[in-house]
Coordinates of C-alpha atoms in Angstrom, one line a residue:
M1 CA 0.0 0.0 0.0
I2 CA 2.9 2.4 0.8
T3 CA 5.8 2.6 -1.6
P4 CA 9.1 2.6 0.3
D5 CA 11.3 5.7 0.1
Q6 CA 15.1 5.2 0.1
E7 CA 15.7 7.9 2.7
T8 CA 12.9 7.6 5.2
G9 CA 11.6 4.1 4.4
T10 CA 8.1 5.3 3.7
K11 CA 6.3 7.7 1.4
L12 CA 3.2 9.4 2.6
W13 CA 0.1 10.3 0.6
H14 CA -2.6 12.6 2.0
L15 CA -5.4 14.2 0.0
V16 CA -3.9 13.5 -3.4
K17 CA -3.0 10.4 -5.5
N18 CA 0.5 9.6 -6.2
H19 CA 0.3 10.6 -9.9
E20 CA -1.4 13.9 -9.0
H21 CA 1.6 15.7 -7.6
S22 CA 5.0 16.8 -9.1
D23 CA 7.2 14.4 -7.1
Q24 CA 6.0 11.4 -9.1
R25 CA 9.0 9.4 -10.4
E26 CA 8.6 7.4 -13.6
G27 CA 8.1 3.7 -12.8
D28 CA 7.0 4.3 -9.3
R29 CA 4.8 1.2 -8.4
G30 CA 2.4 3.4 -6.4
S31 CA 1.0 4.9 -9.6
K32 CA -0.2 1.4 -10.7
M33 CA -2.4 0.9 -7.6
V34 CA -6.1 0.4 -8.2
S35 CA -7.9 3.7 -8.0
E36 CA -10.5 2.3 -5.6
I37 CA -7.8 1.5 -3.1
Y38 CA -6.4 5.0 -3.5
L39 CA -9.9 6.5 -2.9
T40 CA -10.4 4.4 0.2
R41 CA -7.1 5.7 1.7
L42 CA -7.9 9.3 0.7
L43 CA -11.3 9.1 2.4
A44 CA -9.7 7.7 5.5
T45 CA -7.2 10.6 5.6
K46 CA -10.0 13.1 4.8
G47 CA -11.9 11.8 7.8
T48 CA -8.9 12.4 10.0
L49 CA -8.6 16.0 8.8
Q50 CA -12.3 16.7 8.6
K51 CA -12.6 18.5 11.9
F52 CA -9.7 20.8 11.1
V53 CA -11.2 21.7 7.7
D54 CA -14.7 22.2 9.3
D55 CA -13.2 24.5 12.0
L56 CA -11.4 26.6 9.4
F57 CA -14.5 27.1 7.2
E58 CA -16.7 27.7 10.3
T59 CA -14.3 30.4 11.5
V60 CA -14.0 32.1 8.2
F61 CA -17.7 32.0 7.4
S62 CA -19.1 33.0 10.7
T63 CA -19.8 36.3 12.4
A64 CA -20.0 34.7 15.9
H65 CA -17.7 31.7 16.1
R66 CA -14.5 33.5 15.2
G67 CA -12.7 34.5 18.4
S68 CA -12.9 38.2 17.6
A69 CA -15.4 40.7 16.3
L70 CA -16.0 40.9 12.6
P71 CA -13.7 43.7 11.2
L72 CA -15.7 46.9 10.4
A73 CA -14.0 46.9 6.9
I74 CA -15.9 43.7 5.9
K75 CA -19.3 45.1 6.8
Y76 CA -18.5 48.4 5.2
M77 CA -17.3 46.8 2.0
F78 CA -20.2 44.4 1.7
D79 CA -22.7 47.3 2.2
F80 CA -20.9 49.2 -0.5
L81 CA -21.3 46.3 -2.9
D82 CA -25.0 46.1 -2.0
E83 CA -25.4 49.8 -2.6
Q84 CA -23.8 49.6 -6.0
A85 CA -26.1 46.7 -6.9
D86 CA -29.1 48.8 -5.9
K87 CA -27.9 51.8 -7.9
R88 CA -27.6 49.6 -11.0
S89 CA -30.9 47.8 -10.3
I90 CA -29.2 44.5 -10.0
T91 CA -31.7 42.2 -8.3
D92 CA -30.0 38.8 -9.0
P93 CA -28.8 37.6 -5.6
D94 CA -26.1 35.4 -7.4
V95 CA -24.4 38.6 -8.7
R96 CA -24.2 40.1 -5.2
H97 CA -23.0 36.8 -3.8
T98 CA -20.3 36.5 -6.5
W99 CA -19.1 40.1 -5.9
K100 CA -18.7 39.4 -2.2
S101 CA -16.9 36.1 -2.8
N102 CA -14.5 37.6 -5.3
C103 CA -13.5 40.5 -3.1
L104 CA -12.9 38.6 0.1
P105 CA -12.9 34.8 0.3
L106 CA -11.5 34.1 -3.2
R107 CA -9.1 37.0 -3.2
F108 CA -7.7 36.8 0.4
W109 CA -8.6 33.5 2.1
V110 CA -7.8 31.2 -0.8
N111 CA -4.4 32.8 -1.0
V112 CA -3.7 32.3 2.7
I113 CA -4.9 28.7 2.6
K114 CA -2.7 27.8 -0.4
N115 CA 0.3 29.7 0.9
P116 CA 0.6 29.4 4.7
Q117 CA 4.3 30.5 4.3
F118 CA 3.0 34.0 3.7
V119 CA 1.8 34.0 7.4
F120 CA 3.9 31.5 9.1
D121 CA 7.7 30.9 9.0
I122 CA 7.4 27.4 7.6
H123 CA 8.6 25.4 4.7
K124 CA 5.8 24.2 2.3
S125 CA 6.7 20.9 0.7
S126 CA 5.3 19.8 -2.7
I127 CA 3.0 17.2 -1.0
T128 CA 1.8 19.9 1.5
D129 CA 1.2 22.2 -1.4
A130 CA -0.9 19.6 -3.3
C131 CA -3.0 18.9 -0.2
L132 CA -3.6 22.5 0.6
S133 CA -4.7 23.0 -3.1
V134 CA -7.4 20.4 -2.4
V135 CA -8.7 22.4 0.6
A136 CA -8.5 25.6 -1.4
Q137 CA -10.4 24.1 -4.3
T138 CA -13.1 23.0 -1.8
F139 CA -13.2 26.5 -0.4
M140 CA -13.7 28.0 -3.9
D141 CA -16.4 25.5 -4.7
S142 CA -18.2 26.5 -1.5
C143 CA -18.3 30.1 -2.7
S144 CA -19.7 29.3 -6.1
T145 CA -23.3 29.8 -6.9
S146 CA -23.2 27.2 -9.7
E147 CA -24.3 23.6 -9.2
H148 CA -21.6 21.2 -8.2
R149 CA -21.7 18.4 -10.8
L150 CA -19.6 15.3 -10.7
G151 CA -19.1 12.3 -12.8
K152 CA -17.1 9.1 -12.9
D153 CA -14.2 11.0 -14.5
S154 CA -14.1 13.8 -11.9
P155 CA -10.7 14.2 -10.1
S156 CA -10.4 12.5 -6.7
N157 CA -10.2 15.8 -4.8
K158 CA -13.6 16.8 -6.2
L159 CA -15.1 13.5 -5.0
L160 CA -13.5 13.8 -1.6
Y161 CA -15.6 16.8 -0.5
A162 CA -18.6 16.3 -2.8
K163 CA -21.0 15.6 0.1
D164 CA -19.6 18.5 2.2
I165 CA -19.9 21.2 -0.4
P166 CA -23.7 21.8 0.0
N167 CA -23.2 22.3 3.8
Y168 CA -20.3 24.7 3.2
K169 CA -22.3 26.6 0.7
S170 CA -25.0 27.1 3.3
W171 CA -22.4 28.5 5.7
V172 CA -21.3 31.0 3.0
E173 CA -24.9 32.1 2.4
R174 CA -25.5 32.4 6.1
Y175 CA -22.3 34.5 6.5
Y176 CA -23.3 37.0 3.9
R177 CA -26.9 37.1 5.2
D178 CA -25.8 37.7 8.8
I179 CA -23.5 40.5 7.7
S180 CA -26.3 42.2 5.8
K181 CA -28.4 42.3 9.0
M182 CA -25.7 43.9 11.1
P183 CA -26.0 47.7 11.8
S184 CA -24.5 49.9 9.0
I185 CA -21.1 51.5 9.5
S186 CA -21.0 55.2 9.1
D187 CA -18.3 56.9 7.1
Q188 CA -17.1 58.6 10.3
D189 CA -16.8 55.3 12.2
M190 CA -15.0 53.8 9.2
D191 CA -12.6 56.7 9.1
A192 CA -11.9 56.4 12.9
Y193 CA -11.3 52.7 12.5
L194 CA -8.8 53.2 9.7
V195 CA -7.0 55.9 11.7
E196 CA -6.8 53.5 14.7
Q197 CA -5.5 50.7 12.5
S198 CA -2.9 53.0 11.0
R199 CA -1.8 53.9 14.6
L200 CA -1.6 50.3 15.7
H201 CA 0.4 49.2 12.7
G202 CA 2.3 52.4 11.9
N203 CA 5.7 50.9 12.3
E204 CA 5.1 47.7 10.4
F205 CA 4.9 49.1 6.8
N206 CA 6.7 51.5 4.6
T207 CA 3.9 53.9 3.9
L208 CA 6.0 56.1 1.6
S209 CA 6.7 53.1 -0.6
A210 CA 3.0 52.1 -0.6
L211 CA 2.0 55.7 -1.6
N212 CA 4.6 55.7 -4.3
E213 CA 3.1 52.5 -5.8
L214 CA -0.4 54.1 -5.6
Y215 CA 0.9 57.2 -7.4
F216 CA 2.3 55.1 -10.3
Y217 CA -1.0 53.4 -10.7
I218 CA -3.0 56.6 -10.5
N219 CA -0.7 58.5 -12.8
K220 CA -1.1 55.7 -15.4
Y221 CA -4.9 55.9 -15.4
K222 CA -5.1 59.6 -14.4
E223 CA -7.7 60.7 -16.9
E224 CA -10.0 57.7 -16.4
I225 CA -9.9 58.2 -12.6
L226 CA -10.5 61.9 -12.7
T227 CA -13.4 61.5 -15.1
A228 CA -15.0 58.9 -12.8
L229 CA -14.6 61.2 -9.8
D230 CA -16.3 64.0 -11.8
R231 CA -19.3 61.8 -12.6
D232 CA -19.9 60.6 -9.1
G233 CA -22.1 62.8 -6.9
Y234 CA -20.5 61.7 -3.6
C235 CA -17.0 62.5 -5.0
R236 CA -18.2 65.9 -6.3
K237 CA -19.7 66.7 -2.9
H238 CA -16.4 66.0 -1.2
K239 CA -14.3 67.6 -4.0
L240 CA -12.3 64.4 -4.4
R241 CA -11.1 65.3 -7.9
H242 CA -9.6 68.5 -6.6
K243 CA -7.9 66.7 -3.7
L244 CA -6.5 64.0 -6.0
D245 CA -5.3 66.6 -8.5
Q246 CA -3.4 68.3 -5.6
A247 CA -1.8 65.0 -4.6
I248 CA -0.8 64.2 -8.1
N249 CA 0.8 67.7 -8.6
L250 CA 2.6 67.4 -5.3
M251 CA 4.0 64.0 -6.2
S252 CA 5.0 65.1 -9.7
G253 CA 6.8 68.1 -8.2
S254 CA 8.6 65.9 -5.7
S255 CA 9.8 63.4 -8.4

């Protein structure tokens, strides 16, 4: 069942088959094992890891069971997306769901799940990378609004969590629904929150470098951004075009 390894004496397989990750050596006997045996072993390992995967998903997609209060920025951002949908008369709930999934779970959390070395000082081996990709794919499927269809030719990682996907999807829907019911965050509260975050993390980032990168982007799309600010009523009210023009001129003079 386990192909011996010359150095350690064993070779471990977790949530992927032998031939599904890059360490496969040509002629390795493990690749010839019957797929049903592989799937049985994968299911057994999946059962061992199930609680940890469930805990991760429950923490990410919960406003209560997370150990800390939901960041104000998430509520503010989701309300902004709902407002934009209302302005454009978008009534399809799948569109709003997809917007929220694309801007937070699929942009941030998937990246963290697949690349724990971004957060922790650890080495990520190829087999660990392959296993985390299975969890990340399950996470992405849970955020999808399309039907999860499987067939006999579907990859093993899709089959592993097929029965769990509907439950995870309900968690995502509950998460978005719970956030929409929370009290709105005023612009003043959001400004105060950002000022406090800047104070707490003021010495952890190079703000001048970040501003310089923003300047390069804004300067590249200057006309499009200024035109958009002119067309938006809120931006006109707060004279954001004039303020941005001043910032661009200041940066241009400095450079």
